[in-house]
Amino acid sequence: MAINIFIVFRILIGVLFVVSGFEKLIGPYQNFLYIVQSYDMLPAWGEEIAARTMPWIEFVSGVFMALGLRLTVALPAVMALLMAFIVVVGQALIRKLPIDECGCFGTLISFPLNVVIVLDSLLLVLTGILAGKRDDAQKFSLDGYLNE
Amino acid sequence: MAKKSKKLVSLIVLTVCIVAVLGMKVVVGMTKGKLSADAFTKVKGNKNAPLNITEFIDFQCPACAHGAMYLKEVMEKHPGLIRLTVKHFPLAMHQHGMLSAGYAECTVEQGKFWPYHDLILSRQNNWKQLEDPRPAFEQMGKELGLDLQAIQNCLEGMAVVKTIEQSKTEGQALNIRSTPTYFVNGKMFVGQKSLEQEITKYLEEHGD
């Protein structure tokens, strides 16, 4: 039986978002707030909101994507998050902000910004392909099961 | 029918997500450490100051240098406002983090921790890129009139490593991940910006 690569990518990207969001959510939010502040893009109140909401969006959209539930919403949500990450990291690179580590996975793994932007772009392309091939990505998913 | 059950399944998944995160937060909160009293620490400022700040610091971290400068300015401008305690939290990513903490810790017994703390942070750019920063650390000690042999003996002993590691373990138990992390009257603030906001807020509400 051939492995459906779209299912594998869907689950992997979903799990990546779950791990990343969960790690930020279970620790003190101040740690992630510090990372948001270091990108120096938002006013203080915006940084507060981003630090409190982004990990939830990451975690929930990752769960829905991994399970293949409401993919019509989960895939665009993940793509929007990835686009936001690319913009945020991109501006930090252009402005040469003194950021040693991206903070993308909390404290689990750390990447320099130039690596992160490549990884995020790659993930964005893969998620875009999944959105285009939703019928294939939807196999072995809750959406597929519930639509039967 | 499918539409209805999809809504229900979505709600169930969402609820499970929220319960899982909140449950884990409770578990993490229960295992979280407590900020210890001033044993093994360096303290300055009025004992009865309204803002009791504990800072976890890595002497090689640029943000810590900026934060220390900011705190020094505030303490000079508003004497009696802050009681500051410093604890070590050398990060693995900084190659001289542990050594600089060691030198700073070894100045405690000569009563020169704070002048050395200020000097080592203000000259951070001069020593952080060096392969071996020891001569730079010793030069700063000389300038402050420290007994360098005593510092050397202290660095060779195990007590200093134990003190720094104890401090770091305490920080890890408090879920500290970055430096500088401050606890203002027990409340956590990571980075200078959050600390500044808190101090400004206090000054606006209470004045000096």
XYZ file of C-alpha atoms in Angstrom:
356
model
C 0.000 0.000 0.000
C 1.478 3.387 -1.030
C 1.845 5.951 1.699
C -0.236 9.057 1.114
C 2.390 11.791 1.486
C -0.316 14.429 1.962
C -1.594 12.707 5.106
C 1.954 12.442 6.462
C 2.624 16.156 5.864
C -0.732 17.144 7.321
C -0.108 15.209 10.526
C 3.535 16.292 10.824
C 2.790 19.991 10.380
C -0.162 19.697 12.753
C 1.970 18.003 15.420
C 4.669 20.650 14.981
C 2.123 23.362 15.750
C 0.687 21.378 18.663
C 4.112 20.933 20.288
C 5.110 24.539 19.672
C 1.851 25.968 21.039
C 1.627 23.583 23.992
C 5.169 24.307 25.175
C 4.408 28.029 25.250
C 1.029 27.553 26.905
C 2.132 25.483 29.881
C 4.961 27.856 30.872
C 4.571 31.390 32.208
C 3.235 33.622 29.418
C 5.902 36.216 30.341
C 8.529 34.036 28.648
C 6.699 34.259 25.323
C 5.872 37.935 25.881
C 9.616 38.598 26.084
C 10.084 36.895 22.710
C 7.233 38.906 21.161
C 8.757 42.111 22.576
C 12.166 41.282 21.137
C 10.704 41.467 17.585
C 9.736 45.074 18.324
C 6.749 45.214 15.970
C 3.717 45.926 18.112
C 2.608 48.470 20.705
C 2.678 47.236 24.325
C -1.010 46.270 24.346
C -0.579 44.383 21.039
C 2.375 42.467 22.467
C 0.261 41.455 25.482
C -2.572 40.224 23.247
C -0.189 38.379 20.902
C 1.618 36.692 23.797
C -1.642 35.504 25.311
C -3.473 34.421 22.136
C -0.868 33.222 19.601
C 0.058 30.008 21.457
C -3.641 29.068 21.718
C -4.174 29.648 17.995
C -1.037 27.646 17.231
C -2.063 24.778 19.499
C -5.716 24.526 18.470
C -5.085 24.886 14.726
C -2.341 22.238 15.054
C -4.720 19.818 16.782
C -7.423 20.355 14.162
C -4.913 19.944 11.348
C -3.366 16.778 12.779
C -6.804 15.255 13.315
C -7.995 16.451 9.921
C -10.951 18.247 11.447
C -12.412 21.358 9.787
C -9.523 21.486 7.354
C -11.229 24.270 5.412
C -10.509 26.474 8.454
C -7.420 24.796 9.949
C -5.298 24.905 6.757
C -5.849 28.645 6.088
C -5.290 29.351 9.816
C -1.936 27.553 9.748
C -1.014 29.336 6.516
C -1.924 32.708 8.051
C 0.225 31.938 11.099
C 3.164 30.923 8.914
C 2.823 34.088 6.837
C 2.770 36.155 10.022
C 5.903 34.369 11.295
C 7.691 35.021 7.992
C 6.829 38.733 8.110
C 7.870 39.060 11.761
C 11.150 37.181 11.339
C 11.828 38.885 7.992
C 11.529 42.384 9.445
C 13.792 41.348 12.345
C 16.413 40.156 9.854
C 16.144 43.334 7.758
C 16.401 45.543 10.861
C 19.242 43.366 12.184
C 17.535 43.081 15.563
C 19.759 41.445 18.186
C 17.748 38.230 18.488
C 19.845 35.143 19.251
C 17.068 32.595 19.059
C 13.695 32.618 17.368
C 11.620 31.454 20.346
C 9.408 29.542 17.906
C 9.379 26.366 19.976
C 9.659 27.985 23.356
C 12.636 26.320 24.980
C 12.463 22.977 23.197
C 14.543 23.788 20.133
C 16.189 26.983 19.060
C 17.050 28.165 15.554
C 18.764 31.291 14.276
C 16.417 33.620 12.399
C 17.781 32.912 8.907
C 17.112 29.183 9.373
C 13.634 29.887 10.729
C 12.592 31.942 7.730
C 13.628 29.127 5.374
C 11.785 26.518 7.473
C 8.646 28.646 7.732
C 8.666 29.292 3.989
C 9.012 25.572 3.328
C 6.139 24.814 5.696
C 4.032 27.497 4.034
C 4.590 25.921 0.609
C 3.740 22.467 1.978
C 0.584 23.739 3.695
C -0.375 25.539 0.481
C -0.015 22.264 -1.409
C -2.168 20.524 1.207
C -4.828 23.226 0.814
C -4.744 22.720 -2.958
C -4.926 18.940 -2.604
C -7.459 18.917 0.208
C -9.188 15.803 -1.074
C -5.959 13.842 -0.657
C -5.020 15.524 2.634
C -8.486 14.758 3.950
C -8.013 10.996 3.738
C -7.542 9.326 7.123
C -9.063 12.343 8.822
C -12.054 13.194 10.995
C -13.424 15.343 8.161
C -13.253 12.326 5.839
C -14.911 10.095 8.445
C -17.674 12.576 9.274
C -18.378 13.330 5.600
C -18.913 9.655 4.753
C -26.578 15.053 10.113
C -22.859 15.062 9.205
C -22.805 18.820 9.663
C -24.329 18.496 13.095
C -21.928 15.788 14.254
C -18.953 17.748 12.881
C -19.982 20.675 15.043
C -20.253 18.404 18.057
C -16.891 16.722 17.383
C -15.270 20.153 16.931
C -16.683 21.286 20.255
C -15.472 18.122 21.980
C -11.958 18.492 20.495
C -11.838 22.168 21.490
C -12.937 21.350 25.029
C -10.353 18.564 25.318
C -7.659 21.020 24.109
C -8.603 23.594 26.734
C -8.874 21.039 29.536
C -5.510 19.472 28.560
C -3.702 22.826 28.623
C -5.335 24.069 31.808
C -4.774 20.707 33.502
C -1.120 20.708 32.531
C -0.772 24.292 33.745
C -2.132 23.238 37.128
C 0.334 20.319 37.288
C 3.233 22.591 36.277
C 2.088 25.177 38.825
C 2.066 22.552 41.573
C 5.618 21.454 40.814
C 6.876 25.034 40.412
C 9.570 26.182 42.840
C 9.424 29.189 45.140
C 11.653 32.217 45.203
C 14.009 31.600 48.100
C 15.056 34.178 50.681
C 18.311 36.059 50.399
C 20.701 33.229 51.276
C 23.511 32.878 48.718
C 22.485 36.139 47.099
C 23.667 39.660 46.571
C 21.379 42.401 47.830
C 21.304 46.203 47.768
C 18.777 48.907 48.535
C 16.448 49.818 51.332
C 15.246 46.816 53.337
C 11.746 48.302 53.524
C 11.585 49.368 49.879
C 8.129 48.971 48.326
C 9.560 47.210 45.275
C 11.449 44.066 46.168
C 13.143 42.964 42.952
C 15.006 39.715 42.404
C 16.939 39.558 39.159
C 18.206 36.379 37.522
C 21.209 37.444 35.501
C 23.741 36.169 32.985
C 26.710 38.543 32.856
C 27.276 37.824 29.153
C 23.709 38.647 28.148
C 23.433 42.087 26.454
C 19.859 42.601 27.674
C 21.085 42.027 31.251
C 23.671 44.776 30.809
C 20.976 47.207 29.608
C 18.621 46.116 32.368
C 21.286 46.616 35.048
C 22.029 50.112 33.754
C 18.328 50.945 33.815
C 17.900 49.651 37.378
C 20.961 51.565 38.559
C 19.537 54.780 37.110
C 16.143 54.199 38.733
C 17.741 53.398 42.094
C 19.812 56.570 41.945
C 16.840 58.688 40.877
C 14.422 57.150 43.384
C 16.417 56.119 46.457
C 14.419 53.870 48.741
C 12.160 52.628 45.980
C 13.874 49.333 45.211
C 15.556 46.545 47.093
C 17.483 44.530 44.515
C 18.680 40.964 44.830
C 20.796 39.354 42.125
C 20.891 35.643 41.433
C 22.927 33.832 38.819
C 21.397 32.264 35.749
C 24.254 31.671 33.273
C 22.805 30.501 29.962
C 24.381 27.556 28.136
C 24.447 29.602 24.897
C 26.924 32.077 26.433
C 30.417 30.601 26.526
C 31.651 32.917 29.302
C 28.392 33.030 31.257
C 29.561 30.612 33.951
C 33.071 32.052 34.256
C 31.849 35.646 34.535
C 29.330 34.536 37.179
C 32.206 32.846 39.023
C 34.350 35.990 39.054
C 31.407 38.113 40.186
C 30.466 35.629 42.910
C 34.060 35.548 44.167
C 34.028 39.305 44.758
C 31.240 38.885 47.359
C 33.602 37.889 50.182
C 35.686 41.031 49.518
C 32.563 43.191 49.661
C 32.970 44.373 46.088
C 30.178 42.531 44.335
C 28.189 45.576 43.233
C 31.111 47.626 41.826
C 32.334 44.503 40.022
C 28.807 43.723 38.807
C 28.521 47.235 37.324
C 31.978 47.129 35.762
C 31.750 43.670 34.208
C 28.370 44.526 32.659
C 29.397 47.961 31.400
C 32.458 46.420 29.700
C 30.641 43.376 28.387
C 31.356 44.274 24.746
C 35.106 44.306 25.507
C 35.313 40.769 26.881
C 32.423 38.728 25.495
C 34.133 38.034 22.148
C 37.456 37.083 23.709
C 38.651 33.500 23.562
C 39.895 33.813 27.139
C 38.315 36.685 29.085
C 40.230 35.939 32.335
C 42.808 38.738 31.847
C 39.945 41.209 31.274
C 38.151 39.986 34.412
C 41.372 40.272 36.425
C 42.073 43.747 35.083
C 38.665 44.876 36.322
C 39.434 43.295 39.703
C 42.737 45.170 39.830
C 40.986 48.455 39.086
C 38.668 47.841 42.035
C 41.589 46.955 44.297
C 40.545 43.328 44.732
C 42.833 40.648 46.104
C 43.309 38.636 42.902
C 44.908 35.686 44.686
C 41.825 35.367 46.886
C 39.649 35.465 43.761
C 41.782 32.747 42.196
C 41.485 30.566 45.294
C 37.753 31.132 45.343
C 37.412 30.165 41.665
C 39.323 26.938 42.275
C 37.001 25.939 45.119
C 33.729 24.085 44.678
C 31.641 26.480 46.768
C 31.342 29.076 44.021
C 30.147 26.530 41.444
C 27.666 25.187 43.970
C 26.307 28.674 44.684
C 25.851 29.447 40.988
C 24.268 26.085 40.260
C 21.923 26.437 43.220
C 20.827 29.787 41.886
C 20.309 28.383 38.395
C 18.364 25.383 39.684
C 16.122 27.752 41.614
C 15.538 29.755 38.433
C 14.748 26.656 36.417
C 12.219 25.560 39.021
C 10.600 28.981 38.616
C 10.281 28.301 34.854
C 12.880 30.892 33.914
C 14.011 30.479 30.326
C 15.651 33.785 29.431
C 17.658 36.492 31.099
C 17.143 38.969 32.552
C 14.116 37.665 34.430
C 12.873 39.781 37.311
C 10.491 39.071 40.156
C 8.917 42.278 41.400
C 7.289 41.558 44.758
C 7.073 37.951 43.600
C 5.532 38.653 40.181
C 7.509 37.514 37.151
C 8.692 39.920 34.425
C 10.971 38.832 31.600
C 13.182 41.474 29.995
C 13.749 45.144 30.633
C 10.690 46.367 28.755
C 8.220 44.565 31.030
C 10.174 45.645 34.111
C 10.161 49.275 32.961
C 6.401 49.129 32.383
C 5.874 47.778 35.895
C 8.120 50.352 37.589
C 6.574 53.202 35.565
C 3.113 51.961 36.507
C 4.112 51.877 40.173
C 5.571 55.394 40.039
C 2.452 56.740 38.304
C 0.212 55.186 40.928
C 2.276 55.903 44.049
C 4.791 58.597 43.157
C 8.280 58.271 44.694
